[in-house]
Coordinates of C-alpha atoms in Angstrom, one line a residue:
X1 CA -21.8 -1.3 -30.9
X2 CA -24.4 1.8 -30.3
X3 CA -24.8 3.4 -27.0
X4 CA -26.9 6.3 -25.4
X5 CA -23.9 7.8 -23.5
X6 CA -25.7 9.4 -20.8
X7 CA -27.3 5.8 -20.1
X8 CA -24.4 4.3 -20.6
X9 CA -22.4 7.2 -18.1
X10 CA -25.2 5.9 -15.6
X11 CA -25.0 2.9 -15.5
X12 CA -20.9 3.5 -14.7
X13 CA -21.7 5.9 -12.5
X14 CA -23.9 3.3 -10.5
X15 CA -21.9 0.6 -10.3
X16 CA -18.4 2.3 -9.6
X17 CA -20.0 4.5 -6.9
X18 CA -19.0 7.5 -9.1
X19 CA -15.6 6.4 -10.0
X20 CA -14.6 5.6 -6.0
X21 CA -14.7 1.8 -7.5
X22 CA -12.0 2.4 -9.6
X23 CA -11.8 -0.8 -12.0
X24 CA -14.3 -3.3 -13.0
X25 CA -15.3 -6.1 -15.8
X26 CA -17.5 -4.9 -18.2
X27 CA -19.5 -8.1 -19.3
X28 CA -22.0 -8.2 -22.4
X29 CA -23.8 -10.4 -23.5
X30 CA -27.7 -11.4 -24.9
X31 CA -28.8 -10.1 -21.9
X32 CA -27.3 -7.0 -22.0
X33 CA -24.1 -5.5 -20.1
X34 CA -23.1 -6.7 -16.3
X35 CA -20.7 -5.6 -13.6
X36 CA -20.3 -6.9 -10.6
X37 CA -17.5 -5.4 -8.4
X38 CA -16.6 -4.8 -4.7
X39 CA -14.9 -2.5 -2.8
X40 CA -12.6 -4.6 0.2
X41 CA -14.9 -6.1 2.3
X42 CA -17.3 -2.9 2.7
X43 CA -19.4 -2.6 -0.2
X44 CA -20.6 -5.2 -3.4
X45 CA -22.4 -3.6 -6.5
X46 CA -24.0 -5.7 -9.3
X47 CA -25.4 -3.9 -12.1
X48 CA -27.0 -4.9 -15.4
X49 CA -28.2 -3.1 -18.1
X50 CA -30.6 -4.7 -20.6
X51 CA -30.3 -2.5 -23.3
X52 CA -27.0 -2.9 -24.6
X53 CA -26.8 -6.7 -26.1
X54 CA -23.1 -7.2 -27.1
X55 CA -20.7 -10.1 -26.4
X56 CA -18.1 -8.2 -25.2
X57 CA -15.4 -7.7 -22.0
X58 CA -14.2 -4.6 -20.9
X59 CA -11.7 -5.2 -18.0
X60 CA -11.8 -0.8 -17.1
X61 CA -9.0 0.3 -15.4
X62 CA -10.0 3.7 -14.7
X63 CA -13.7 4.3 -14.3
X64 CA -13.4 7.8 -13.3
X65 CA -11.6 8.2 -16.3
X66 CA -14.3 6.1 -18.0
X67 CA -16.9 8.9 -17.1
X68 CA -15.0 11.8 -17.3
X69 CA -14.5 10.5 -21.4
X70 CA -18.5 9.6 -21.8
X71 CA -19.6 12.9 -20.3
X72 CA -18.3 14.7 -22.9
X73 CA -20.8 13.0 -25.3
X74 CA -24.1 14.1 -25.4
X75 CA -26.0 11.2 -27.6
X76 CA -25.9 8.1 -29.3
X77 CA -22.0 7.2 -29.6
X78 CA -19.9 4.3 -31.3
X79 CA -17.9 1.4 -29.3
X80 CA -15.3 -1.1 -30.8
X81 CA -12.6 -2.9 -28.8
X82 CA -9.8 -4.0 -30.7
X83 CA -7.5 -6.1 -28.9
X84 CA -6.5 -4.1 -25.5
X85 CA -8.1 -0.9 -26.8
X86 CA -11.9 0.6 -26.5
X87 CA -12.7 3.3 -29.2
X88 CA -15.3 5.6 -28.3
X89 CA -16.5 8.4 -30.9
X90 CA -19.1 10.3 -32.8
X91 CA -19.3 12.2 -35.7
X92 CA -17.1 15.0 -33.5
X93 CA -15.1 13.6 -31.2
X94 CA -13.2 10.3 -29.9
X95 CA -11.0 9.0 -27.6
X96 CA -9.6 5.9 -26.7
X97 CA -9.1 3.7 -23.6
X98 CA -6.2 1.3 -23.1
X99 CA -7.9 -2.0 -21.7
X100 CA -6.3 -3.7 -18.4
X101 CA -6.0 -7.6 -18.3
X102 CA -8.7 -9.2 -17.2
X103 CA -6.2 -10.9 -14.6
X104 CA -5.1 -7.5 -13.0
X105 CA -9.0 -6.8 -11.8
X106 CA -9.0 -7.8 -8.4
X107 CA -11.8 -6.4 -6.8
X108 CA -14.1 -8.8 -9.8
X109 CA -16.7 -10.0 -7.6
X110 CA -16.7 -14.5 -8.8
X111 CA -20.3 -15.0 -7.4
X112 CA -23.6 -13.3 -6.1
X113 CA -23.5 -13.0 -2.6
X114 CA -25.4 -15.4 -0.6
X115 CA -27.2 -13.3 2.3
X116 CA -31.2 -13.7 2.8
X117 CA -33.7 -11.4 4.2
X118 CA -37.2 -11.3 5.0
X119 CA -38.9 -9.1 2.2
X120 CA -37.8 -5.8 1.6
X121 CA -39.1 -2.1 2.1
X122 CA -40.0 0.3 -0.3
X123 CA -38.1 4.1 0.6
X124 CA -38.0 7.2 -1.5
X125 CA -34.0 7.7 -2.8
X126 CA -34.7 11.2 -1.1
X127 CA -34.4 10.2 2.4
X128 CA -31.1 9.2 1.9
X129 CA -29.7 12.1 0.4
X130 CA -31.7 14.0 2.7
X131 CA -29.4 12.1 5.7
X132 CA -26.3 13.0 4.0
X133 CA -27.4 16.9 4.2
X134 CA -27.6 16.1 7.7
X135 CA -24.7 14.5 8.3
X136 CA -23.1 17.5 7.1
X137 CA -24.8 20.0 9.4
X138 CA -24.0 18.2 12.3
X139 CA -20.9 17.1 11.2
X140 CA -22.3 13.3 12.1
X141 CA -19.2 10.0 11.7
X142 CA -21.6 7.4 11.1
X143 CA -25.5 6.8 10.1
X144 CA -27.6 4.6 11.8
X145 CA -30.4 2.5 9.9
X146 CA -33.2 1.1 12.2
X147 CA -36.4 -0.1 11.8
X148 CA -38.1 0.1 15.1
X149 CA -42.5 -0.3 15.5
X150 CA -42.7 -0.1 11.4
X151 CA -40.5 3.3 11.6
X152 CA -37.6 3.3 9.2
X153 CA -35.4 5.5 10.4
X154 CA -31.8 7.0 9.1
X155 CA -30.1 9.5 11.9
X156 CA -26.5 11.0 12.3
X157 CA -25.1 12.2 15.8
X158 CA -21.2 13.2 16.7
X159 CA -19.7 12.1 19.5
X160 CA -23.5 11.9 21.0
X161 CA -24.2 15.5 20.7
X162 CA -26.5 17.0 17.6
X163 CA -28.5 14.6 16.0
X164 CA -30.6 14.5 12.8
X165 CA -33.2 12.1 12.2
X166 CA -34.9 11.5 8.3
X167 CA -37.7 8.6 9.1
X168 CA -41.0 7.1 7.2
X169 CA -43.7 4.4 7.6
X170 CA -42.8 0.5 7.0
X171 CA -44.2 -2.4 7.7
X172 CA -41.2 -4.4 8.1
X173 CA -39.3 -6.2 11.3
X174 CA -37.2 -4.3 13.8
X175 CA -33.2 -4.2 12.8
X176 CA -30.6 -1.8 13.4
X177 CA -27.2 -1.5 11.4
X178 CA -24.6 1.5 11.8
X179 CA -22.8 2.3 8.4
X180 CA -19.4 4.3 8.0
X181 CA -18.2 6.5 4.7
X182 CA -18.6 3.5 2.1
X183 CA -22.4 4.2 2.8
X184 CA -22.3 7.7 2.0
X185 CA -20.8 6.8 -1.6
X186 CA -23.8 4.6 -2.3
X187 CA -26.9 7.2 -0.5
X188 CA -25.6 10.0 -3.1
X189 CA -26.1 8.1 -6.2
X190 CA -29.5 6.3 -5.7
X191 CA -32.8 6.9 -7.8
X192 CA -35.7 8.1 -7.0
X193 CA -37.2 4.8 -4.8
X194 CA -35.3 2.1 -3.7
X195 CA -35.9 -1.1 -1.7
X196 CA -34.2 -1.8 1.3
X197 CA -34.0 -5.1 2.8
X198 CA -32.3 -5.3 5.9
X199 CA -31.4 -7.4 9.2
X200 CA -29.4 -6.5 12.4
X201 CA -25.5 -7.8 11.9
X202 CA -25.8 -8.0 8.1
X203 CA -24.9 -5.9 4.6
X204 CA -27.7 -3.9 4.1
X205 CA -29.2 -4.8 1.0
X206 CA -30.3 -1.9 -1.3
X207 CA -32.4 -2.1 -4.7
X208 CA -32.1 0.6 -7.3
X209 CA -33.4 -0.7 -10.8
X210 CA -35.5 0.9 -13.5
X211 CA -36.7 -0.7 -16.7
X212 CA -33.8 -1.1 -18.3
X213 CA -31.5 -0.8 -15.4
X214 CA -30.7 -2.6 -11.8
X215 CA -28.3 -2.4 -9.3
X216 CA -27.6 -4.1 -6.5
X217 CA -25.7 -2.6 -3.7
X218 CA -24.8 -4.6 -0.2
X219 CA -23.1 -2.6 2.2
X220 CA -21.2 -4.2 5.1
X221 CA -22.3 -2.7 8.8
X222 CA -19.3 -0.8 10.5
X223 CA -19.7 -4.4 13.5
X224 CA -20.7 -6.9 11.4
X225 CA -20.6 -9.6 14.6
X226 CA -22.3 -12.7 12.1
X227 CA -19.8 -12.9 9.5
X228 CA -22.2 -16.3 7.6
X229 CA -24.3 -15.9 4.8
X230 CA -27.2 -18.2 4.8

């Protein structure tokens, strides 16, 4: 099959937090290519990209290895799997991936997680990366999502000294959620706008999708005191 390899990079990228997910199923079909993956109990990604049609699995062993290989492409590049191998080449270069069994992927996520929320909020992919600057300046442990009187609101504070604050109009109910590291891996990679559904004591659900692209991250609070999905 044909791929755009920086799409394709992408859409890896995405769905393996940057290669911190380190396997994954790669499933294709009519509807294009799916992954759907988690990491322990802390974070779950589902990802589909509609332009690649292919039946095909990929169990991956390595994603990082994955994208360091496709970022040395630049355009349109060939895929064939034969038996446990993926070939991946152009004109001027290839390389070849040895394929795990599909049995040795443990972290597969079997089904779509059940949670509900009430609607969702619409939040620039900014004001998250914009909380991980601050995290850094005040050397923050953990991030707090609230809403609170239609603000949403992402701040960082150490040991309840300096404090950063990133925050923007919503019209959605009040909820709080602290989130550890696992959060930072998915704030660095988001698009441009995102929605965010949340609710106090639950993942927080976050939307990234595109035309031809969605992902769907839900990241476990650090105190997660109602452990049943609806």
């Amino acid at each position: 099959m044909k791929v755009d390899a920086k799409e394709f990079h992408e859409f890896i990228k995405k769905c393996s937090l940057n290669g911190r997910i380190d396997t994954c199923i790669i499933r294709g079909d009519d509807n294009g290519l799916t992954i759907k993956v988690r990491s322990g109990n802390a974070v779950a990604v589902a990802g589909q990209l509609t332009t690649i049609k292919e039946n095909i699995t990929l169990p991956i062993k390595s994603t990082s290895t994955l994208l360091r290989i496709l970022s040395t492409f630049t355009d349109k590049v060939m895929m064939e799997k034969k038996e446990n191998v993926l070939k991946i080449y152009d004109e001027e270069r290839e390389a070849e991936i040895v394929l795990a069994g599909e049995e040795f992927i443990e972290n597969d996520l079997k089904e779509d997680l059940k949670f509900t929320y009430e609607g969702d909020m619409t939040v620039k992919g900014e004001m998250f990366r914009r909380a991980l600057t601050n995290r850094d300046i005040v050397r923050g442990e953990t991030m707090l999502l609230e809403v609170k009187d239609n603000i949403f609101s992402i701040s960082t504070q150490r040991e309840k000294s300096d404090k950063m604050v990133e925050k923007c109009k919503v019209d959605y109910k009040d909820c709080r959620n602290e989130m550890g590291q696992v959060a930072v891996d998915v704030f660095q990679i988001l698009g441009e706008e995102v929605r965010v559904a949340m609710k106090t004591d639950y993942p927080v659900k976050i939307v990234d999708a595109t035309e031809d692209m969605k992902v769907v991250y839900h990241i476990a609070p650090l105190e997660q005191k109602n452990d049943n999905s609806d």
